[in-house]
CSV table of C-alpha atoms in Angstrom, one decimal:
chain,number,residue,atom,x,y,z
S,1173,UNK,CA,-40.9,-1.0,59.3
S,1174,UNK,CA,-39.2,2.1,60.6
S,1175,UNK,CA,-39.7,3.9,57.3
S,1176,UNK,CA,-43.3,2.8,57.1
S,1177,UNK,CA,-43.9,4.1,60.6
S,1178,UNK,CA,-42.3,7.5,59.7
S,1179,UNK,CA,-44.3,7.7,56.5
S,1180,UNK,CA,-47.6,7.1,58.3
S,1181,UNK,CA,-46.8,9.6,61.0
S,1182,UNK,CA,-45.9,12.2,58.4
S,1183,UNK,CA,-49.1,11.5,56.6
S,1184,UNK,CA,-51.2,11.7,59.8
S,1185,UNK,CA,-49.4,14.8,61.0
S,1186,UNK,CA,-50.3,16.7,57.9
S,1187,UNK,CA,-53.9,15.4,57.8
S,1188,UNK,CA,-56.3,17.9,59.2
S,1189,UNK,CA,-59.1,15.3,59.2
S,1190,UNK,CA,-57.0,13.1,61.6
S,1191,UNK,CA,-56.6,16.0,64.1
S,1192,UNK,CA,-60.2,17.1,63.9
S,1193,UNK,CA,-61.4,13.5,64.5
S,1194,UNK,CA,-58.9,13.0,67.3
S,1195,UNK,CA,-60.0,16.3,68.9
S,1196,UNK,CA,-63.7,15.3,68.7
S,1197,UNK,CA,-62.9,11.9,70.2
S,1198,UNK,CA,-61.0,13.4,73.2
S,1199,UNK,CA,-63.7,16.0,73.8
S,1200,UNK,CA,-66.4,13.3,73.6
S,1201,UNK,CA,-64.3,11.3,76.1
S,1202,UNK,CA,-64.1,14.3,78.5
S,1203,UNK,CA,-67.8,14.9,78.2
S,1204,UNK,CA,-68.7,11.3,78.7
S,1205,UNK,CA,-66.6,11.0,81.8
S,1206,UNK,CA,-67.9,14.3,83.2
S,1207,UNK,CA,-71.4,13.0,82.5
S,1208,UNK,CA,-70.7,9.8,84.3
S,1209,UNK,CA,-69.0,11.4,87.3
S,1210,UNK,CA,-71.8,14.0,87.8
S,1211,UNK,CA,-74.4,11.2,87.7
S,1212,UNK,CA,-72.4,9.0,90.1
S,1213,UNK,CA,-71.9,11.9,92.4
S,1214,UNK,CA,-75.6,12.7,92.4
S,1215,UNK,CA,-76.4,9.1,93.4
S,1216,UNK,CA,-73.8,9.1,96.2
S,1217,UNK,CA,-75.1,12.4,97.5
S,1218,UNK,CA,-78.7,11.3,97.4
S,1219,UNK,CA,-77.8,8.0,99.2
S,1220,UNK,CA,-75.8,9.9,101.9
S,1221,UNK,CA,-78.8,12.2,102.4
S,1222,UNK,CA,-81.0,9.2,102.8
S,1223,UNK,CA,-78.6,7.7,105.4
S,1224,UNK,CA,-78.6,11.0,107.3
S,1225,UNK,CA,-82.4,11.2,107.3
S,1226,UNK,CA,-82.6,7.5,108.4
S,1227,UNK,CA,-80.2,8.2,111.3
S,1228,UNK,CA,-82.3,11.2,112.4
S,1229,UNK,CA,-85.5,9.1,112.2
S,1230,UNK,CA,-83.8,6.4,114.2
S,1231,UNK,CA,-82.7,8.8,116.9
S,1232,UNK,CA,-86.1,10.4,117.0
S,1233,UNK,CA,-87.6,6.9,117.4
S,1234,UNK,CA,-85.3,6.2,120.4
S,1235,UNK,CA,-86.3,9.6,122.0
S,1236,UNK,CA,-90.0,8.7,121.6
S,1237,UNK,CA,-89.5,5.7,123.9
S,1238,UNK,CA,-88.6,8.0,126.7
S,1239,UNK,CA,-91.1,10.8,125.8
S,1240,UNK,CA,-92.8,12.7,128.6
S,1241,UNK,CA,-96.2,11.1,128.8
S,1242,UNK,CA,-97.6,13.9,130.9
S,1243,UNK,CA,-98.1,16.0,127.8
S,1244,UNK,CA,-100.5,15.0,125.0
S,1245,UNK,CA,-97.7,15.3,122.4
S,1246,UNK,CA,-95.5,13.1,124.6
S,1247,UNK,CA,-98.3,10.5,124.9
S,1248,UNK,CA,-98.7,10.4,121.2
S,1249,UNK,CA,-95.0,10.0,120.6
S,1250,UNK,CA,-94.7,7.2,123.2
S,1251,UNK,CA,-97.7,5.4,121.8
S,1252,UNK,CA,-96.4,5.5,118.2
S,1253,UNK,CA,-93.1,4.1,119.3
S,1254,UNK,CA,-94.2,1.4,121.8
S,1255,UNK,CA,-97.4,0.2,120.2
S,1256,UNK,CA,-96.4,-2.2,117.5
S,1257,UNK,CA,-99.6,-1.8,115.4
S,1258,UNK,CA,-99.2,2.0,115.4
S,1259,UNK,CA,-95.4,1.8,114.6
S,1260,UNK,CA,-96.2,-0.6,111.8
S,1261,UNK,CA,-98.7,1.8,110.2
S,1262,UNK,CA,-96.2,4.7,110.2
S,1263,UNK,CA,-93.2,2.7,109.3
S,1264,UNK,CA,-91.3,3.5,106.1
S,1265,UNK,CA,-88.0,1.9,105.1
S,1266,UNK,CA,-85.4,3.3,102.7
S,1267,UNK,CA,-83.4,0.8,100.6
S,1268,UNK,CA,-80.7,1.8,98.2
S,1269,UNK,CA,-78.2,0.3,95.8
S,1270,UNK,CA,-74.8,1.9,96.3
S,1271,UNK,CA,-73.2,2.6,92.9
S,1272,UNK,CA,-69.8,1.2,92.1
S,1273,UNK,CA,-67.1,3.9,91.2
S,1274,UNK,CA,-66.6,2.1,87.9
S,1275,UNK,CA,-70.2,2.9,87.0
S,1276,UNK,CA,-68.8,6.3,86.1
S,1277,UNK,CA,-67.4,4.7,83.0
S,1278,UNK,CA,-70.8,3.3,81.9
S,1279,UNK,CA,-73.7,5.2,83.3
S,1280,UNK,CA,-75.9,4.0,80.4
S,1281,UNK,CA,-77.3,1.2,82.6
S,1282,UNK,CA,-77.4,2.4,86.1
S,1283,UNK,CA,-80.2,4.9,85.4
S,1284,UNK,CA,-82.6,2.1,84.2
S,1285,UNK,CA,-83.1,1.0,87.8
S,1286,UNK,CA,-83.9,3.0,90.9
S,1287,UNK,CA,-80.9,3.2,93.1
S,1288,UNK,CA,-83.1,4.1,96.1
S,1289,UNK,CA,-86.7,3.4,97.1
S,1290,UNK,CA,-89.0,4.0,100.0
S,1291,UNK,CA,-91.0,0.9,100.8
S,1292,UNK,CA,-94.0,0.1,103.1
S,1293,UNK,CA,-93.0,-3.1,105.0
S,1294,UNK,CA,-96.5,-4.5,105.1
S,1295,UNK,CA,-97.0,-4.2,101.3
S,1296,UNK,CA,-93.6,-4.7,99.6
S,1297,UNK,CA,-94.7,-4.9,96.0
S,1298,UNK,CA,-96.9,-1.9,96.1
S,1299,UNK,CA,-93.8,0.3,95.6
S,1300,UNK,CA,-90.9,-2.1,94.8
S,1301,UNK,CA,-92.0,-2.7,91.2
S,1302,UNK,CA,-93.5,0.6,90.2
S,1303,UNK,CA,-90.5,1.1,87.9
S,1304,UNK,CA,-90.3,-0.4,84.5
S,1305,UNK,CA,-87.9,-3.4,84.4
S,1306,UNK,CA,-85.7,-3.2,81.3
S,1307,UNK,CA,-82.7,-5.0,80.0
S,1308,UNK,CA,-79.4,-3.5,81.1
S,1309,UNK,CA,-77.5,-5.0,78.2
S,1310,UNK,CA,-79.5,-2.9,75.7
S,1311,UNK,CA,-77.2,-0.5,74.0
S,1312,UNK,CA,-78.5,2.9,75.1
S,1313,UNK,CA,-77.6,5.2,72.3
S,1314,UNK,CA,-79.1,8.2,74.1
S,1315,UNK,CA,-76.6,8.3,77.0
S,1316,UNK,CA,-73.1,9.5,76.1
S,1317,UNK,CA,-70.6,8.0,78.5
S,1318,UNK,CA,-67.1,6.7,78.4
S,1319,UNK,CA,-68.3,3.3,77.2
S,1320,UNK,CA,-70.4,4.9,74.5
S,1321,UNK,CA,-67.3,6.6,73.1
S,1322,UNK,CA,-65.4,3.3,72.9
S,1323,UNK,CA,-68.3,1.2,71.5
S,1324,UNK,CA,-69.7,3.6,69.0
S,1325,UNK,CA,-67.2,6.4,68.2
S,1326,UNK,CA,-63.8,4.7,68.2
S,1327,UNK,CA,-64.9,2.2,65.4
S,1328,UNK,CA,-66.0,5.2,63.3
S,1329,UNK,CA,-62.7,6.9,64.0
S,1330,UNK,CA,-60.8,3.9,62.8
S,1331,UNK,CA,-63.0,3.4,59.8
S,1332,UNK,CA,-62.4,7.0,58.8
S,1333,UNK,CA,-58.6,6.6,59.1
S,1334,UNK,CA,-58.2,3.2,57.4
S,1335,UNK,CA,-61.1,2.6,54.9
S,1336,UNK,CA,-58.9,3.6,51.9
S,1337,UNK,CA,-55.5,2.5,53.1
S,1338,UNK,CA,-55.2,0.0,50.2
S,1339,UNK,CA,-57.6,1.6,47.8
S,1340,UNK,CA,-55.8,4.9,48.0
S,1341,UNK,CA,-52.6,3.3,46.6
S,1342,UNK,CA,-54.6,1.7,43.8
S,1343,UNK,CA,-56.6,4.8,43.0
S,1344,UNK,CA,-53.3,6.9,43.0
S,1345,UNK,CA,-51.7,4.5,40.5
S,1346,UNK,CA,-48.9,3.5,42.9
S,1347,UNK,CA,-50.1,0.0,43.7
S,1348,UNK,CA,-48.1,-1.4,40.8
S,1349,UNK,CA,-44.9,0.1,42.2
S,1350,UNK,CA,-45.7,-1.4,45.6
S,1351,UNK,CA,-46.3,-4.8,44.0
S,1352,UNK,CA,-43.0,-4.7,42.3
S,1353,UNK,CA,-41.0,-3.5,45.3
S,1354,UNK,CA,-42.8,-5.5,48.0
S,1355,UNK,CA,-42.7,-9.3,47.8
S,1356,UNK,CA,-45.6,-9.8,50.3
S,1357,UNK,CA,-48.5,-7.4,49.8
S,1358,UNK,CA,-50.5,-8.8,52.8
S,1359,UNK,CA,-47.4,-8.4,55.1
S,1360,UNK,CA,-46.8,-4.9,53.8
S,1361,UNK,CA,-50.3,-3.7,54.6
S,1362,UNK,CA,-50.4,-5.7,57.8
S,1363,UNK,CA,-47.3,-3.8,59.0
S,1364,UNK,CA,-49.1,-0.5,58.1
S,1365,UNK,CA,-52.1,-1.6,60.2
S,1366,UNK,CA,-49.8,-2.4,63.1
S,1367,UNK,CA,-48.9,1.3,63.1
S,1368,UNK,CA,-52.6,2.0,63.6
S,1369,UNK,CA,-52.8,-0.6,66.3
S,1370,UNK,CA,-50.0,1.3,68.1
S,1371,UNK,CA,-51.7,4.6,67.6
S,1372,UNK,CA,-55.1,3.5,68.9
S,1373,UNK,CA,-53.5,1.7,71.9
S,1374,UNK,CA,-51.8,4.9,72.8
S,1375,UNK,CA,-55.1,6.9,72.4
S,1376,UNK,CA,-56.9,4.4,74.6
S,1377,UNK,CA,-54.2,4.5,77.2
S,1378,UNK,CA,-54.5,8.3,77.3
S,1379,UNK,CA,-58.3,8.0,77.6
S,1380,UNK,CA,-58.1,5.5,80.5
S,1381,UNK,CA,-55.4,7.6,82.2
S,1382,UNK,CA,-57.6,10.6,82.0
S,1383,UNK,CA,-60.5,8.6,83.5
S,1384,UNK,CA,-58.3,7.1,86.3
S,1385,UNK,CA,-56.4,10.2,87.3
S,1386,UNK,CA,-59.1,12.9,86.9
S,1387,UNK,CA,-62.6,11.3,87.1
S,1388,UNK,CA,-62.4,8.1,89.1
S,1389,UNK,CA,-62.3,8.5,92.9
S,1390,UNK,CA,-59.1,7.4,94.8
S,1391,UNK,CA,-59.0,3.8,95.8
S,1392,UNK,CA,-60.4,2.4,92.6
S,1393,UNK,CA,-59.0,-1.1,91.8
S,1394,UNK,CA,-56.4,-0.5,89.2
S,1395,UNK,CA,-56.6,-4.2,88.1
S,1396,UNK,CA,-60.2,-3.8,87.1
S,1397,UNK,CA,-59.4,-0.6,85.1
S,1398,UNK,CA,-56.5,-2.4,83.4
S,1399,UNK,CA,-58.7,-5.4,82.4
S,1400,UNK,CA,-61.3,-3.0,80.9
S,1401,UNK,CA,-58.5,-1.3,79.1
S,1402,UNK,CA,-57.3,-4.6,77.6
S,1403,UNK,CA,-60.8,-5.5,76.6
S,1404,UNK,CA,-61.3,-2.1,75.0
S,1405,UNK,CA,-58.0,-2.5,73.1
S,1406,UNK,CA,-59.0,-5.9,71.8
S,1407,UNK,CA,-62.3,-4.4,70.7
S,1408,UNK,CA,-60.5,-1.8,68.6
S,1409,UNK,CA,-58.2,-4.4,67.2
S,1410,UNK,CA,-61.3,-6.3,65.9
S,1411,UNK,CA,-62.3,-3.2,64.0
S,1412,UNK,CA,-58.8,-2.7,62.6
S,1413,UNK,CA,-58.6,-6.4,61.6
S,1414,UNK,CA,-62.0,-6.1,59.9
S,1415,UNK,CA,-60.9,-3.0,58.0
S,1416,UNK,CA,-57.7,-4.8,56.9
S,1417,UNK,CA,-59.6,-7.7,55.6
S,1418,UNK,CA,-62.1,-5.6,53.6
S,1419,UNK,CA,-59.2,-3.4,52.2
S,1420,UNK,CA,-57.4,-6.5,51.0
S,1421,UNK,CA,-60.4,-7.4,48.9
S,1422,UNK,CA,-59.1,-4.7,46.5
S,1423,UNK,CA,-62.4,-2.8,46.2
S,1424,UNK,CA,-62.8,0.9,45.8
S,1425,UNK,CA,-62.7,3.4,48.7
S,1426,UNK,CA,-66.5,3.9,48.3
S,1427,UNK,CA,-67.1,0.2,48.5
S,1428,UNK,CA,-64.8,-0.2,51.5
S,1429,UNK,CA,-66.4,2.5,53.6
S,1430,UNK,CA,-69.9,1.3,52.7
S,1431,UNK,CA,-69.1,-2.2,53.8
S,1432,UNK,CA,-67.4,-1.0,57.0
S,1433,UNK,CA,-70.3,1.3,57.9
S,1434,UNK,CA,-72.8,-1.6,57.3
S,1435,UNK,CA,-70.7,-3.7,59.7
S,1436,UNK,CA,-70.7,-0.9,62.2
S,1437,UNK,CA,-74.5,-0.6,62.0
S,1438,UNK,CA,-74.9,-4.4,62.2
S,1439,UNK,CA,-72.7,-4.9,65.3
S,1440,UNK,CA,-73.6,-1.8,67.3
S,1441,UNK,CA,-77.3,-1.2,66.4
S,1442,UNK,CA,-79.0,-3.9,64.4
S,1443,UNK,CA,-77.8,-7.1,66.1
S,1444,UNK,CA,-78.3,-5.8,69.6
S,1445,UNK,CA,-81.8,-4.6,68.6
S,1446,UNK,CA,-82.8,-7.9,67.1
S,1447,UNK,CA,-81.4,-9.9,70.1
S,1448,UNK,CA,-83.2,-7.7,72.5
S,1449,UNK,CA,-86.5,-8.1,70.6
S,1450,UNK,CA,-86.1,-11.9,70.5
S,1451,UNK,CA,-85.4,-11.8,74.2
S,1452,UNK,CA,-88.4,-9.6,75.0
S,1453,UNK,CA,-90.7,-12.1,73.1
S,1454,UNK,CA,-89.0,-15.2,74.4
S,1455,UNK,CA,-88.7,-14.1,78.1
S,1456,UNK,CA,-91.3,-11.5,78.7
S,1457,UNK,CA,-91.3,-9.8,82.1
S,1458,UNK,CA,-94.9,-9.3,83.0
S,1459,UNK,CA,-95.2,-7.1,86.0
S,1460,UNK,CA,-99.0,-6.9,85.5
S,1461,UNK,CA,-99.2,-10.3,87.2
S,1462,UNK,CA,-98.3,-8.5,90.4
S,1463,UNK,CA,-101.2,-6.0,89.9
S,1464,UNK,CA,-103.2,-7.2,92.8
S,1465,UNK,CA,-100.1,-7.1,95.1
S,1466,UNK,CA,-99.2,-3.6,93.9
S,1467,UNK,CA,-102.6,-2.1,94.9
S,1468,UNK,CA,-103.2,-0.5,98.2
S,1469,UNK,CA,-104.8,-2.8,100.9
S,1470,UNK,CA,-108.5,-2.1,101.3
S,1471,UNK,CA,-110.7,-3.7,103.9
S,1472,UNK,CA,-113.9,-2.6,105.6
S,1473,UNK,CA,-114.6,-2.2,109.3
S,1474,UNK,CA,-116.7,-5.3,109.4
S,1475,UNK,CA,-115.4,-7.6,112.1
S,1476,UNK,CA,-116.7,-10.7,110.3
S,1477,UNK,CA,-114.5,-9.8,107.3
S,1478,UNK,CA,-111.6,-9.3,109.7
S,1479,UNK,CA,-112.1,-12.8,111.2
S,1480,UNK,CA,-112.2,-14.4,107.7
S,1481,UNK,CA,-108.9,-12.7,106.8
S,1482,UNK,CA,-107.3,-13.7,110.1
S,1483,UNK,CA,-108.5,-17.3,109.8
S,1484,UNK,CA,-106.7,-17.6,106.4
S,1485,UNK,CA,-103.7,-15.8,107.8
S,1486,UNK,CA,-103.4,-18.0,110.9
S,1487,UNK,CA,-103.6,-21.1,108.7
S,1488,UNK,CA,-100.5,-20.0,106.8
S,1489,UNK,CA,-98.7,-18.4,109.8
S,1490,UNK,CA,-99.7,-20.3,112.9
S,1491,UNK,CA,-96.8,-18.7,114.8
S,1492,UNK,CA,-98.7,-15.5,115.0
S,1493,UNK,CA,-102.0,-17.0,116.3
S,1494,UNK,CA,-102.7,-15.8,119.9
S,1495,UNK,CA,-103.1,-18.5,122.6
S,1496,UNK,CA,-106.2,-17.0,124.0
S,1497,UNK,CA,-108.0,-15.1,121.2
S,1498,UNK,CA,-110.4,-12.4,122.5
S,1499,UNK,CA,-114.1,-12.4,121.4
S,1500,UNK,CA,-113.7,-8.7,120.6
S,1501,UNK,CA,-110.2,-7.6,119.7
S,1502,UNK,CA,-109.7,-3.9,119.6
S,1503,UNK,CA,-106.9,-4.4,117.2
S,1504,UNK,CA,-108.9,-6.6,114.8
S,1505,UNK,CA,-108.8,-4.0,112.0
S,1506,UNK,CA,-105.1,-3.5,112.4
S,1507,UNK,CA,-104.4,-7.2,112.5
S,1508,UNK,CA,-106.6,-7.9,109.6
S,1509,UNK,CA,-105.0,-5.1,107.6
S,1510,UNK,CA,-101.5,-6.4,108.3
S,1511,UNK,CA,-102.7,-10.0,107.7
S,1512,UNK,CA,-104.1,-9.0,104.3
S,1513,UNK,CA,-100.9,-7.2,103.4
S,1514,UNK,CA,-98.9,-10.3,104.3
S,1515,UNK,CA,-101.2,-12.6,102.3
S,1516,UNK,CA,-100.9,-10.3,99.3
S,1517,UNK,CA,-97.1,-10.3,99.6
S,1518,UNK,CA,-97.2,-14.1,100.0
S,1519,UNK,CA,-99.0,-14.4,96.7
S,1520,UNK,CA,-96.7,-11.8,95.2
S,1521,UNK,CA,-93.7,-13.8,96.4
S,1522,UNK,CA,-94.5,-16.6,94.0
S,1523,UNK,CA,-95.1,-14.2,91.1
S,1524,UNK,CA,-91.9,-12.4,92.0
S,1525,UNK,CA,-90.0,-15.7,92.0
S,1526,UNK,CA,-91.3,-16.6,88.6
S,1527,UNK,CA,-90.4,-13.2,87.3
S,1528,UNK,CA,-86.9,-13.4,88.7
S,1529,UNK,CA,-86.4,-16.9,87.1
S,1530,UNK,CA,-87.6,-15.5,83.8
S,1531,UNK,CA,-85.1,-12.6,84.1
S,1532,UNK,CA,-82.3,-15.0,84.9
S,1533,UNK,CA,-83.2,-17.0,81.8
S,1534,UNK,CA,-83.1,-13.7,79.9
S,1535,UNK,CA,-79.7,-12.9,81.4
S,1536,UNK,CA,-78.3,-16.3,80.3
S,1537,UNK,CA,-79.6,-15.8,76.8
S,1538,UNK,CA,-78.0,-12.4,76.6
S,1539,UNK,CA,-74.7,-13.7,78.0
S,1540,UNK,CA,-74.5,-16.3,75.2
S,1541,UNK,CA,-75.6,-13.7,72.6
S,1542,UNK,CA,-72.9,-11.3,73.7
S,1543,UNK,CA,-70.1,-13.7,72.7
S,1544,UNK,CA,-71.3,-13.4,69.1
S,1545,UNK,CA,-71.0,-9.6,69.1
S,1546,UNK,CA,-67.9,-7.7,70.2
S,1547,UNK,CA,-69.9,-4.6,71.0
S,1548,UNK,CA,-72.3,-6.4,73.3
S,1549,UNK,CA,-69.4,-8.4,74.8
S,1550,UNK,CA,-67.5,-5.2,75.7
S,1551,UNK,CA,-70.6,-3.7,77.2
S,1552,UNK,CA,-71.2,-6.9,79.2
S,1553,UNK,CA,-67.6,-6.7,80.6
S,1554,UNK,CA,-68.1,-3.0,81.6
S,1555,UNK,CA,-71.5,-3.9,83.2
S,1556,UNK,CA,-69.9,-6.8,85.2
S,1557,UNK,CA,-67.0,-4.7,86.5
S,1558,UNK,CA,-69.2,-1.6,87.2
S,1559,UNK,CA,-71.8,-3.8,89.0
S,1560,UNK,CA,-74.7,-2.6,86.8
S,1561,UNK,CA,-75.6,-5.8,85.1
S,1562,UNK,CA,-78.9,-7.7,85.4
S,1563,UNK,CA,-77.6,-10.3,87.9
S,1564,UNK,CA,-76.5,-7.5,90.2
S,1565,UNK,CA,-79.9,-5.9,90.0
S,1566,UNK,CA,-81.6,-9.3,90.8
S,1567,UNK,CA,-79.3,-9.7,93.8
S,1568,UNK,CA,-80.4,-6.3,95.0
S,1569,UNK,CA,-84.1,-7.2,94.6
S,1570,UNK,CA,-83.6,-10.4,96.5
S,1571,UNK,CA,-81.9,-8.6,99.4
S,1572,UNK,CA,-84.6,-6.0,99.5
S,1573,UNK,CA,-87.2,-8.8,99.6
S,1574,UNK,CA,-85.4,-10.5,102.5
S,1575,UNK,CA,-84.8,-7.3,104.4
S,1576,UNK,CA,-88.4,-6.2,104.1
S,1577,UNK,CA,-89.4,-9.7,105.4
S,1578,UNK,CA,-87.3,-9.2,108.5
S,1579,UNK,CA,-88.7,-5.7,109.2
S,1580,UNK,CA,-92.3,-7.0,108.6
S,1581,UNK,CA,-91.7,-10.0,110.9
S,1582,UNK,CA,-90.3,-7.7,113.6
S,1583,UNK,CA,-93.7,-5.8,113.7
S,1584,UNK,CA,-96.0,-8.7,113.1
S,1585,UNK,CA,-94.6,-10.8,116.0
S,1586,UNK,CA,-95.2,-7.9,118.4
S,1587,UNK,CA,-98.5,-6.8,117.0
S,1588,UNK,CA,-100.0,-10.3,117.3
S,1589,UNK,CA,-98.5,-11.0,120.7
S,1590,UNK,CA,-98.7,-8.2,123.2
S,1591,UNK,CA,-98.5,-5.2,120.8
S,1592,UNK,CA,-95.5,-3.9,122.7
S,1593,UNK,CA,-92.1,-2.7,121.6
S,1594,UNK,CA,-89.5,-1.8,124.3
S,1595,UNK,CA,-86.5,0.5,123.8
S,1596,UNK,CA,-84.1,-2.4,124.4
S,1597,UNK,CA,-86.0,-4.6,122.0
S,1598,UNK,CA,-86.0,-1.9,119.3
S,1599,UNK,CA,-82.2,-1.3,119.7
S,1600,UNK,CA,-81.3,-4.9,119.8
S,1601,UNK,CA,-83.8,-6.6,117.3
S,1602,UNK,CA,-84.9,-4.0,114.7
S,1603,UNK,CA,-83.2,-5.1,111.4
S,1604,UNK,CA,-80.5,-2.9,109.9
S,1605,UNK,CA,-80.2,-2.4,106.2
S,1606,UNK,CA,-76.7,-3.3,105.0
S,1607,UNK,CA,-76.6,-4.1,101.3
């Protein structure tokens, strides 16, 4: 075993191809990690900027409650803060999905979904679903990240090193000597492959150390990184095992590399594409069903139309119905506008629920499919640990829906009661975003 190891090291040391491929692999790793880190940093900075703006807006809102009402400007500020109907019209809420530090390793999914959005409380779906909903387990070949290097390039690296490990001996007319001197041919070549197992394990360890020491922020969970390292190592062992099996068939180098490249295309490109196409047809996500809820609310100034809308609204939400309704309500337009928005969202809630259930079915289908494909399984593991999978996105959407409902309820209760918001009420009861 020691002599075999020395032989392979001497062979690799003198091979320019090996060093070129290794250099390209490490350069690709550095680029992928830098790409992931810069994208992650951009997200973090954007979210921090949003938080700062939200804090300024909140502080300005508090000041408006104590504005000097002697001046016209002060009156307007006080009115916009204390009149619930006015505050509701001007209200905008920012929601965001804080990225996990491990998303640096697999940015190819995070950019599918918006990590921050500005919403209108009274009309949630008008802005929430303006982005395309896609499948985060799709292998995104256009985004070069750390995971891309492992899934796509390392198998090619191993194929280039081992496709002719057996065939070379045969084509060099030394296979007969090996058969005479080696009692167990499978064991002999198995030991040679163990050398490549050692080499690729060392290379992966270096890649993960570079990622952990240089690119991942301090405080990252080492256990999670170690698990991803182990899964990545097992993935590379799969490709080495596949190469060994094909080599032992005794075919030519050309045949070996052709079969291995076909396997690479099948596992990394063809099978994920077919599974995703089946998934799209079997579990279609039809956001057009929410079209009516995405449109801007439009009502006329006709008080009879307002009364019709409010009658339907009060039937669904009797808690908002005033005890002594006025024959002529100065806020009838505002109330009807808000009521129509709430009714639209109520209708949208059902469509949204059906869409979520469909996406959960899609997620289950993909999870089962991933266990039939090592490339998809490894990506699934990275998605799980970096919090960029479909279930995490659905959890985010659910929280946004619930939070928006709390903000909307805060304004609706006060608009349909006395249309007043006090400073103490605002400080104590206005919902805070904390996803």
